[in-house]
Amino acid sequence: MSPMHNAGAYMIPLEEYPTILESENIYDAIRILKENLHKNNSPWQGHRLVVALNNNSEPVGILTLKCLLKAVCLRLMAEDNSFKSESVSWYFIDEMRAKGKVTVREVMRPLEQFSLDYNNSVFKAARIFINQGINYLPIKKDQKVVGILNSRELFFKYYETTRFKALNRHWLSNNSSVSAFFKKSALRLIGN
Amino acid sequence: MGINAEQVMIPIDEYPIVFENDSVENAAKILIEQYQTKDSSWQGYESLLVINNMHEKVGFLTLRCILKAMELNDTVTVYHNLYQLFTNGIKIAPDLSVKDLMRPLHISYVKSHDDVEKAIQIIMRNNTNSVFVHDKEDIVGIIRVIDILWCLEDLI
């Protein structure tokens, strides 16, 4: 496969991302994200996620904007009277929130949840983005996460490299003789 | 008083436009041009408003929609479609147009006076990156996840 179709070619190395300990409060994570987005005195330039580390400084998860929205959903659950009356979990969620102790670990996405090998294709990455509804995909090399593939970066850099010449045509339409062969075989099988 | 959708949304008039019968390639070019005119930062728009020949708003073409065009080239998808061709006889479109991939406007929206928490619930339930904002049966804006970041501390 051409290197320009490798998912790894479009990733951002892990060390470029801001980090936070998984035991830290999510308010600290929000502050880090906001500071990061205002790098170079310009809005929106920075990364939109924080890499979560364990006590051994090993990356264990990513905290994205949608992970932070989960914390809002926790608050809405805690305020829901029907949830309060029906679920024992309400007590623990309420305690956690009351002490301001919603930590990064509670809402982050573990690195192991979705990942892709460095040499897998960008098309496979696109399929995972679509099917799983995610925007960031950890990239592994020799079983170790080395970077994050971002759907925005994938789109822009892939366009720069290929101008999307490989797209916009279904594989089968480019190989109409193949599709005609299958159709003919099918018709022969059913006796037409 | 809570934060409502109108206070957070990006007005629809700020979005670049593409026609529903345009090719995906042309739509991608428009998005790239927008990206480059915003000093190569993604403060620009990652979606395009789709209009029909009567200039009526009919949908949104997001980055994820364009990634769908890439997904069609994945081996697993190709083999799956071969099976479909063999068993059902699928229609093969030689060219994908914007309307083949766009997100319709009438699905999953909030009203402009709704609390932004409702927008968050819809985003999380549907696993999308944005939600439309309607006022009097017409779309007036979009709330993206990044727009919510700036008021997130007040919502947690």
GROMACS .gro file of C-alpha atoms in nm:
model
  348
    1MET     CA    1   0.000   0.000   0.000
    2SER     CA    2   0.124   0.348  -0.081
    3PRO     CA    3   0.255   0.530   0.229
    4MET     CA    4   0.015   0.812   0.161
    5HIS     CA    5  -0.268   0.573   0.244
    6ASN     CA    6  -0.118   0.473   0.582
    7ALA     CA    7  -0.311   0.600   0.883
    8GLY     CA    8   0.017   0.660   1.066
    9ALA     CA    9   0.131   0.917   0.811
   10TYR     CA   10  -0.147   1.150   0.925
   11MET     CA   11  -0.123   1.111   1.301
   12ILE     CA   12  -0.002   1.370   1.550
   13PRO     CA   13   0.268   1.229   1.783
   14LEU     CA   14   0.151   1.170   2.138
   15GLU     CA   15   0.418   1.395   2.292
   16GLU     CA   16   0.267   1.700   2.120
   17TYR     CA   17  -0.048   1.682   2.329
   18PRO     CA   18  -0.097   1.846   2.669
   19THR     CA   19  -0.122   1.598   2.956
   20ILE     CA   20  -0.302   1.565   3.287
   21LEU     CA   21  -0.303   1.305   3.562
   22GLU     CA   22  -0.611   1.081   3.553
   23SER     CA   23  -0.670   1.159   3.921
   24GLU     CA   24  -0.700   1.533   3.857
   25ASN     CA   25  -1.028   1.721   3.867
   26ILE     CA   26  -1.200   1.785   3.532
   27TYR     CA   27  -1.206   2.161   3.602
   28ASP     CA   28  -0.828   2.151   3.568
   29ALA     CA   29  -0.869   1.965   3.240
   30ILE     CA   30  -1.105   2.235   3.109
   31ARG     CA   31  -0.852   2.503   3.204
   32ILE     CA   32  -0.572   2.317   3.024
   33LEU     CA   33  -0.787   2.276   2.713
   34LYS     CA   34  -0.881   2.643   2.703
   35GLU     CA   35  -0.518   2.752   2.749
   36ASN     CA   36  -0.409   2.510   2.480
   37LEU     CA   37  -0.668   2.635   2.233
   38HIS     CA   38  -0.532   2.987   2.275
   39LYS     CA   39  -0.173   2.903   2.197
   40ASN     CA   40   0.016   3.156   1.985
   41ASN     CA   41  -0.238   3.419   2.094
   42SER     CA   42  -0.477   3.286   1.837
   43PRO     CA   43  -0.800   3.098   1.904
   44TRP     CA   44  -0.865   2.741   1.794
   45GLN     CA   45  -0.504   2.668   1.698
   46GLY     CA   46  -0.431   2.411   1.965
   47HIS     CA   47  -0.529   2.052   2.021
   48ARG     CA   48  -0.876   1.972   2.145
   49LEU     CA   49  -0.786   1.688   2.372
   50VAL     CA   50  -0.569   1.614   2.673
   51VAL     CA   51  -0.380   1.289   2.723
   52ALA     CA   52  -0.445   1.133   3.064
   53LEU     CA   53  -0.150   0.980   3.249
   54ASN     CA   54  -0.139   0.736   3.538
   55ASN     CA   55   0.086   0.773   3.842
   56ASN     CA   56   0.372   0.620   3.644
   57SER     CA   57   0.337   0.891   3.377
   58GLU     CA   58   0.214   0.636   3.127
   59PRO     CA   59  -0.062   0.744   2.888
   60VAL     CA   60  -0.385   0.563   2.975
   61GLY     CA   61  -0.661   0.765   2.814
   62ILE     CA   62  -0.770   1.069   2.622
   63LEU     CA   63  -1.000   1.340   2.746
   64THR     CA   64  -1.191   1.496   2.458
   65LEU     CA   65  -1.456   1.767   2.454
   66LYS     CA   66  -1.727   1.503   2.432
   67CYS     CA   67  -1.583   1.329   2.738
   68LEU     CA   68  -1.636   1.655   2.924
   69LEU     CA   69  -1.996   1.669   2.806
   70LYS     CA   70  -2.042   1.338   2.991
   71ALA     CA   71  -1.982   1.532   3.313
   72VAL     CA   72  -2.275   1.757   3.225
   73CYS     CA   73  -2.490   1.449   3.168
   74LEU     CA   74  -2.384   1.325   3.514
   75ARG     CA   75  -2.515   1.647   3.665
   76LEU     CA   76  -2.841   1.618   3.473
   77MET     CA   77  -2.879   1.259   3.595
   78ALA     CA   78  -2.817   1.366   3.955
   79GLU     CA   79  -3.089   1.631   3.925
   80ASP     CA   80  -3.341   1.392   3.771
   81ASN     CA   81  -3.598   1.292   4.036
   82SER     CA   82  -3.691   0.967   3.865
   83PHE     CA   83  -3.325   0.862   3.847
   84LYS     CA   84  -3.286   0.957   4.215
   85SER     CA   85  -3.579   0.742   4.320
   86GLU     CA   86  -3.491   0.440   4.108
   87SER     CA   87  -3.115   0.409   4.110
   88VAL     CA   88  -2.867   0.347   4.390
   89SER     CA   89  -2.601   0.498   4.162
   90TRP     CA   90  -2.755   0.839   4.224
   91TYR     CA   91  -2.602   0.845   4.574
   92PHE     CA   92  -2.248   0.788   4.450
   93ILE     CA   93  -2.280   1.035   4.162
   94ASP     CA   94  -2.419   1.301   4.397
   95GLU     CA   95  -2.138   1.243   4.651
   96MET     CA   96  -1.877   1.268   4.378
   97ARG     CA   97  -2.020   1.590   4.242
   98ALA     CA   98  -2.083   1.747   4.583
   99LYS     CA   99  -1.715   1.712   4.673
  100GLY     CA  100  -1.609   1.852   4.336
  101LYS     CA  101  -1.440   1.522   4.269
  102VAL     CA  102  -1.539   1.432   3.917
  103THR     CA  103  -1.197   1.322   3.802
  104VAL     CA  104  -1.051   1.280   3.457
  105ARG     CA  105  -1.059   0.903   3.503
  106GLU     CA  106  -1.439   0.906   3.543
  107VAL     CA  107  -1.506   1.053   3.200
  108MET     CA  108  -1.195   0.989   2.984
  109ARG     CA  109  -1.183   0.742   2.698
  110PRO     CA  110  -0.934   0.462   2.770
  111LEU     CA  111  -0.662   0.434   2.505
  112GLU     CA  112  -0.741   0.067   2.458
  113GLN     CA  113  -1.104   0.126   2.365
  114PHE     CA  114  -1.033   0.207   2.000
  115SER     CA  115  -0.699   0.202   1.825
  116LEU     CA  116  -0.547   0.137   1.485
  117ASP     CA  117  -0.212   0.008   1.373
  118TYR     CA  118   0.026   0.259   1.212
  119ASN     CA  119   0.025   0.068   0.882
  120ASN     CA  120  -0.349   0.027   0.848
  121SER     CA  121  -0.517   0.225   0.573
  122VAL     CA  122  -0.676   0.568   0.607
  123PHE     CA  123  -0.992   0.409   0.464
  124LYS     CA  124  -1.011   0.175   0.760
  125ALA     CA  125  -0.958   0.474   0.989
  126ALA     CA  126  -1.245   0.653   0.815
  127ARG     CA  127  -1.467   0.348   0.871
  128ILE     CA  128  -1.387   0.347   1.243
  129PHE     CA  129  -1.453   0.722   1.270
  130ILE     CA  130  -1.793   0.675   1.105
  131ASN     CA  131  -1.904   0.353   1.276
  132GLN     CA  132  -1.791   0.446   1.626
  133GLY     CA  133  -1.882   0.814   1.606
  134ILE     CA  134  -1.542   0.929   1.732
  135ASN     CA  135  -1.307   1.207   1.621
  136TYR     CA  136  -0.976   1.080   1.760
  137LEU     CA  137  -0.815   0.744   1.708
  138PRO     CA  138  -0.499   0.629   1.892
  139ILE     CA  139  -0.236   0.490   1.653
  140LYS     CA  140  -0.021   0.200   1.763
  141LYS     CA  141   0.322   0.092   1.653
  142ASP     CA  142   0.462  -0.232   1.798
  143GLN     CA  143   0.163  -0.248   2.035
  144LYS     CA  144   0.242   0.093   2.184
  145VAL     CA  145   0.034   0.407   2.127
  146VAL     CA  146   0.256   0.658   1.948
  147GLY     CA  147   0.011   0.915   1.823
  148ILE     CA  148  -0.346   1.022   1.770
  149LEU     CA  149  -0.523   1.040   1.436
  150ASN     CA  150  -0.768   1.325   1.418
  151SER     CA  151  -1.053   1.318   1.167
  152ARG     CA  152  -0.999   1.684   1.075
  153GLU     CA  153  -0.626   1.641   1.013
  154LEU     CA  154  -0.696   1.324   0.817
  155PHE     CA  155  -0.936   1.508   0.590
  156PHE     CA  156  -0.712   1.808   0.528
  157LYS     CA  157  -0.379   1.630   0.489
  158TYR     CA  158  -0.526   1.350   0.280
  159TYR     CA  159  -0.674   1.612   0.048
  160GLU     CA  160  -0.333   1.789   0.022
  161THR     CA  161  -0.171   1.460  -0.073
  162THR     CA  162  -0.425   1.309  -0.307
  163ARG     CA  163  -0.681   1.580  -0.396
  164PHE     CA  164  -0.927   1.300  -0.323
  165LYS     CA  165  -0.858   1.149  -0.665
  166ALA     CA  166  -0.913   0.800  -0.523
  167LEU     CA  167  -1.255   0.900  -0.394
  168ASN     CA  168  -1.584   1.000  -0.537
  169ARG     CA  169  -1.608   0.679  -0.727
  170HIS     CA  170  -1.727   0.355  -0.586
  171TRP     CA  171  -1.473   0.078  -0.638
  172LEU     CA  172  -1.725  -0.122  -0.831
  173SER     CA  173  -1.801   0.156  -1.075
  174ASN     CA  174  -1.431   0.188  -1.154
  175ASN     CA  175  -1.429  -0.184  -1.224
  176SER     CA  176  -1.753  -0.213  -1.417
  177SER     CA  177  -1.633  -0.531  -1.586
  178VAL     CA  178  -1.604  -0.693  -1.241
  179SER     CA  179  -1.956  -0.592  -1.145
  180ALA     CA  180  -2.086  -0.710  -1.483
  181PHE     CA  181  -1.912  -1.045  -1.427
  182PHE     CA  182  -2.080  -1.093  -1.090
  183LYS     CA  183  -2.419  -0.997  -1.226
  184LYS     CA  184  -2.377  -1.237  -1.518
  185SER     CA  185  -2.271  -1.518  -1.283
  186ALA     CA  186  -2.568  -1.453  -1.058
  187LEU     CA  187  -2.809  -1.461  -1.350
  188ARG     CA  188  -2.654  -1.785  -1.477
  189LEU     CA  189  -2.695  -1.943  -1.135
  190ILE     CA  190  -3.063  -1.867  -1.121
  191GLY     CA  191  -3.110  -2.000  -1.471
  192ASN     CA  192  -3.161  -1.680  -1.670
  193MET     CA  193  -3.113   3.188   3.441
  194GLY     CA  194  -2.962   2.912   3.229
  195ILE     CA  195  -2.772   2.946   2.905
  196ASN     CA  196  -2.994   2.898   2.603
  197ALA     CA  197  -2.911   2.760   2.260
  198GLU     CA  198  -2.925   3.096   2.089
  199GLN     CA  199  -2.648   3.231   2.311
  200VAL     CA  200  -2.408   2.956   2.211
  201MET     CA  201  -2.490   2.881   1.847
  202ILE     CA  202  -2.313   2.990   1.530
  203PRO     CA  203  -2.567   3.167   1.305
  204ILE     CA  204  -2.647   2.975   0.989
  205ASP     CA  205  -2.568   3.275   0.765
  206GLU     CA  206  -2.202   3.244   0.852
  207TYR     CA  207  -2.173   2.904   0.690
  208PRO     CA  208  -2.039   2.854   0.339
  209ILE     CA  209  -2.286   2.708   0.092
  210VAL     CA  210  -2.282   2.415  -0.150
  211PHE     CA  211  -2.552   2.286  -0.386
  212GLU     CA  212  -2.700   1.942  -0.323
  213ASN     CA  213  -2.610   1.822  -0.673
  214ASP     CA  214  -2.247   1.928  -0.646
  215SER     CA  215  -1.984   1.656  -0.629
  216VAL     CA  216  -1.823   1.559  -0.301
  217GLU     CA  217  -1.490   1.662  -0.453
  218ASN     CA  218  -1.617   2.014  -0.512
  219ALA     CA  219  -1.757   2.030  -0.158
  220ALA     CA  220  -1.418   1.923  -0.020
  221LYS     CA  221  -1.250   2.201  -0.220
  222ILE     CA  222  -1.484   2.460  -0.068
  223LEU     CA  223  -1.407   2.335   0.281
  224ILE     CA  224  -1.033   2.350   0.214
  225GLU     CA  225  -1.060   2.705   0.079
  226GLN     CA  226  -1.245   2.807   0.395
  227TYR     CA  227  -0.974   2.645   0.606
  228GLN     CA  228  -0.699   2.828   0.421
  229THR     CA  229  -0.865   3.169   0.437
  230LYS     CA  230  -0.887   3.136   0.816
  231ASP     CA  231  -0.506   3.133   0.848
  232SER     CA  232  -0.500   2.756   0.835
  233SER     CA  233  -0.679   2.718   1.164
  234TRP     CA  234  -0.996   2.528   1.223
  235GLN     CA  235  -1.178   2.829   1.365
  236GLY     CA  236  -1.339   2.803   1.028
  237TYR     CA  237  -1.626   2.583   0.955
  238GLU     CA  238  -1.606   2.214   0.927
  239SER     CA  239  -1.945   2.190   0.760
  240LEU     CA  240  -2.124   2.333   0.462
  241LEU     CA  241  -2.486   2.440   0.437
  242VAL     CA  242  -2.651   2.251   0.150
  243ILE     CA  243  -2.912   2.422  -0.064
  244ASN     CA  244  -3.123   2.298  -0.354
  245ASN     CA  245  -3.178   2.465  -0.691
  246MET     CA  246  -3.451   2.680  -0.537
  247HIS     CA  247  -3.197   2.804  -0.280
  248GLU     CA  248  -3.384   2.633   0.001
  249LYS     CA  249  -3.179   2.493   0.287
  250VAL     CA  250  -3.194   2.113   0.273
  251GLY     CA  251  -2.905   1.976   0.474
  252PHE     CA  252  -2.557   1.997   0.613
  253LEU     CA  253  -2.245   1.838   0.476
  254THR     CA  254  -2.008   1.772   0.764
  255LEU     CA  255  -1.652   1.640   0.768
  256ARG     CA  256  -1.789   1.309   0.883
  257CYS     CA  257  -2.012   1.295   0.574
  258ILE     CA  258  -1.705   1.340   0.354
  259LEU     CA  259  -1.518   1.076   0.551
  260LYS     CA  260  -1.802   0.844   0.454
  261ALA     CA  261  -1.688   0.880   0.094
  262MET     CA  262  -1.343   0.762   0.206
  263GLU     CA  263  -1.495   0.477   0.402
  264LEU     CA  264  -1.644   0.341   0.080
  265ASN     CA  265  -1.291   0.256  -0.032
  266ASP     CA  266  -1.221   0.036   0.269
  267THR     CA  267  -1.183  -0.335   0.181
  268VAL     CA  268  -1.445  -0.451   0.431
  269THR     CA  269  -1.703  -0.211   0.286
  270VAL     CA  270  -1.616  -0.316  -0.069
  271TYR     CA  271  -1.659  -0.687   0.011
  272HIS     CA  272  -1.984  -0.614   0.193
  273ASN     CA  273  -2.113  -0.426  -0.111
  274LEU     CA  274  -2.003  -0.710  -0.341
  275TYR     CA  275  -2.221  -0.943  -0.134
  276GLN     CA  276  -2.512  -0.700  -0.158
  277LEU     CA  277  -2.463  -0.680  -0.535
  278PHE     CA  278  -2.467  -1.058  -0.559
  279THR     CA  279  -2.776  -1.106  -0.347
  280ASN     CA  280  -2.990  -0.796  -0.387
  281GLY     CA  281  -2.857  -0.606  -0.684
  282ILE     CA  282  -2.755  -0.265  -0.546
  283LYS     CA  283  -2.758   0.052  -0.746
  284ILE     CA  284  -2.407   0.162  -0.827
  285ALA     CA  285  -2.363   0.540  -0.840
  286PRO     CA  286  -2.060   0.638  -1.047
  287ASP     CA  287  -2.028   0.971  -0.871
  288LEU     CA  288  -2.124   1.067  -0.522
  289SER     CA  289  -2.302   1.397  -0.490
  290VAL     CA  290  -2.350   1.609  -0.182
  291LYS     CA  291  -2.709   1.498  -0.138
  292ASP     CA  292  -2.597   1.133  -0.119
  293LEU     CA  293  -2.402   1.205   0.197
  294MET     CA  294  -2.548   1.514   0.364
  295ARG     CA  295  -2.721   1.526   0.699
  296PRO     CA  296  -3.087   1.632   0.667
  297LEU     CA  297  -3.195   1.940   0.858
  298HIS     CA  298  -3.513   1.806   1.013
  299ILE     CA  299  -3.343   1.539   1.226
  300SER     CA  300  -3.235   1.617   1.585
  301TYR     CA  301  -3.259   1.984   1.660
  302VAL     CA  302  -3.328   2.218   1.952
  303LYS     CA  303  -3.530   2.537   1.964
  304SER     CA  304  -3.343   2.864   2.004
  305HIS     CA  305  -3.489   2.923   2.352
  306ASP     CA  306  -3.412   2.569   2.477
  307ASP     CA  307  -3.144   2.528   2.742
  308VAL     CA  308  -2.805   2.436   2.609
  309GLU     CA  309  -2.823   2.120   2.826
  310LYS     CA  310  -3.086   1.989   2.585
  311ALA     CA  311  -2.842   2.039   2.298
  312ILE     CA  312  -2.578   1.845   2.495
  313GLN     CA  313  -2.819   1.556   2.555
  314ILE     CA  314  -2.901   1.534   2.184
  315ILE     CA  315  -2.533   1.546   2.085
  316MET     CA  316  -2.445   1.267   2.330
  317ARG     CA  317  -2.751   1.055   2.247
  318ASN     CA  318  -2.690   1.073   1.870
  319ASN     CA  319  -2.310   1.066   1.897
  320THR     CA  320  -2.272   1.366   1.669
  321ASN     CA  321  -2.047   1.671   1.686
  322SER     CA  322  -2.319   1.931   1.647
  323VAL     CA  323  -2.691   1.998   1.672
  324PHE     CA  324  -2.910   2.229   1.467
  325VAL     CA  325  -3.097   2.520   1.622
  326HIS     CA  326  -3.443   2.598   1.490
  327ASP     CA  327  -3.667   2.897   1.531
  328LYS     CA  328  -4.018   2.908   1.386
  329GLU     CA  329  -3.967   2.591   1.179
  330ASP     CA  330  -3.650   2.720   1.013
  331ILE     CA  331  -3.289   2.648   1.095
  332VAL     CA  332  -3.115   2.953   1.240
  333GLY     CA  333  -2.787   2.815   1.369
  334ILE     CA  334  -2.566   2.529   1.479
  335ILE     CA  335  -2.416   2.443   1.814
  336ARG     CA  336  -2.087   2.257   1.787
  337VAL     CA  337  -1.921   2.078   2.076
  338ILE     CA  338  -1.636   2.332   2.072
  339ASP     CA  339  -1.885   2.617   2.122
  340ILE     CA  340  -2.000   2.460   2.447
  341LEU     CA  341  -1.646   2.450   2.590
  342TRP     CA  342  -1.654   2.820   2.679
  343CYS     CA  343  -1.953   2.781   2.913
  344LEU     CA  344  -1.878   2.426   3.027
  345GLU     CA  345  -1.770   2.515   3.380
  346ASP     CA  346  -2.110   2.667   3.446
  347LEU     CA  347  -2.284   2.351   3.328
  348ILE     CA  348  -2.096   2.077   3.513
   0.00000   0.00000   0.00000
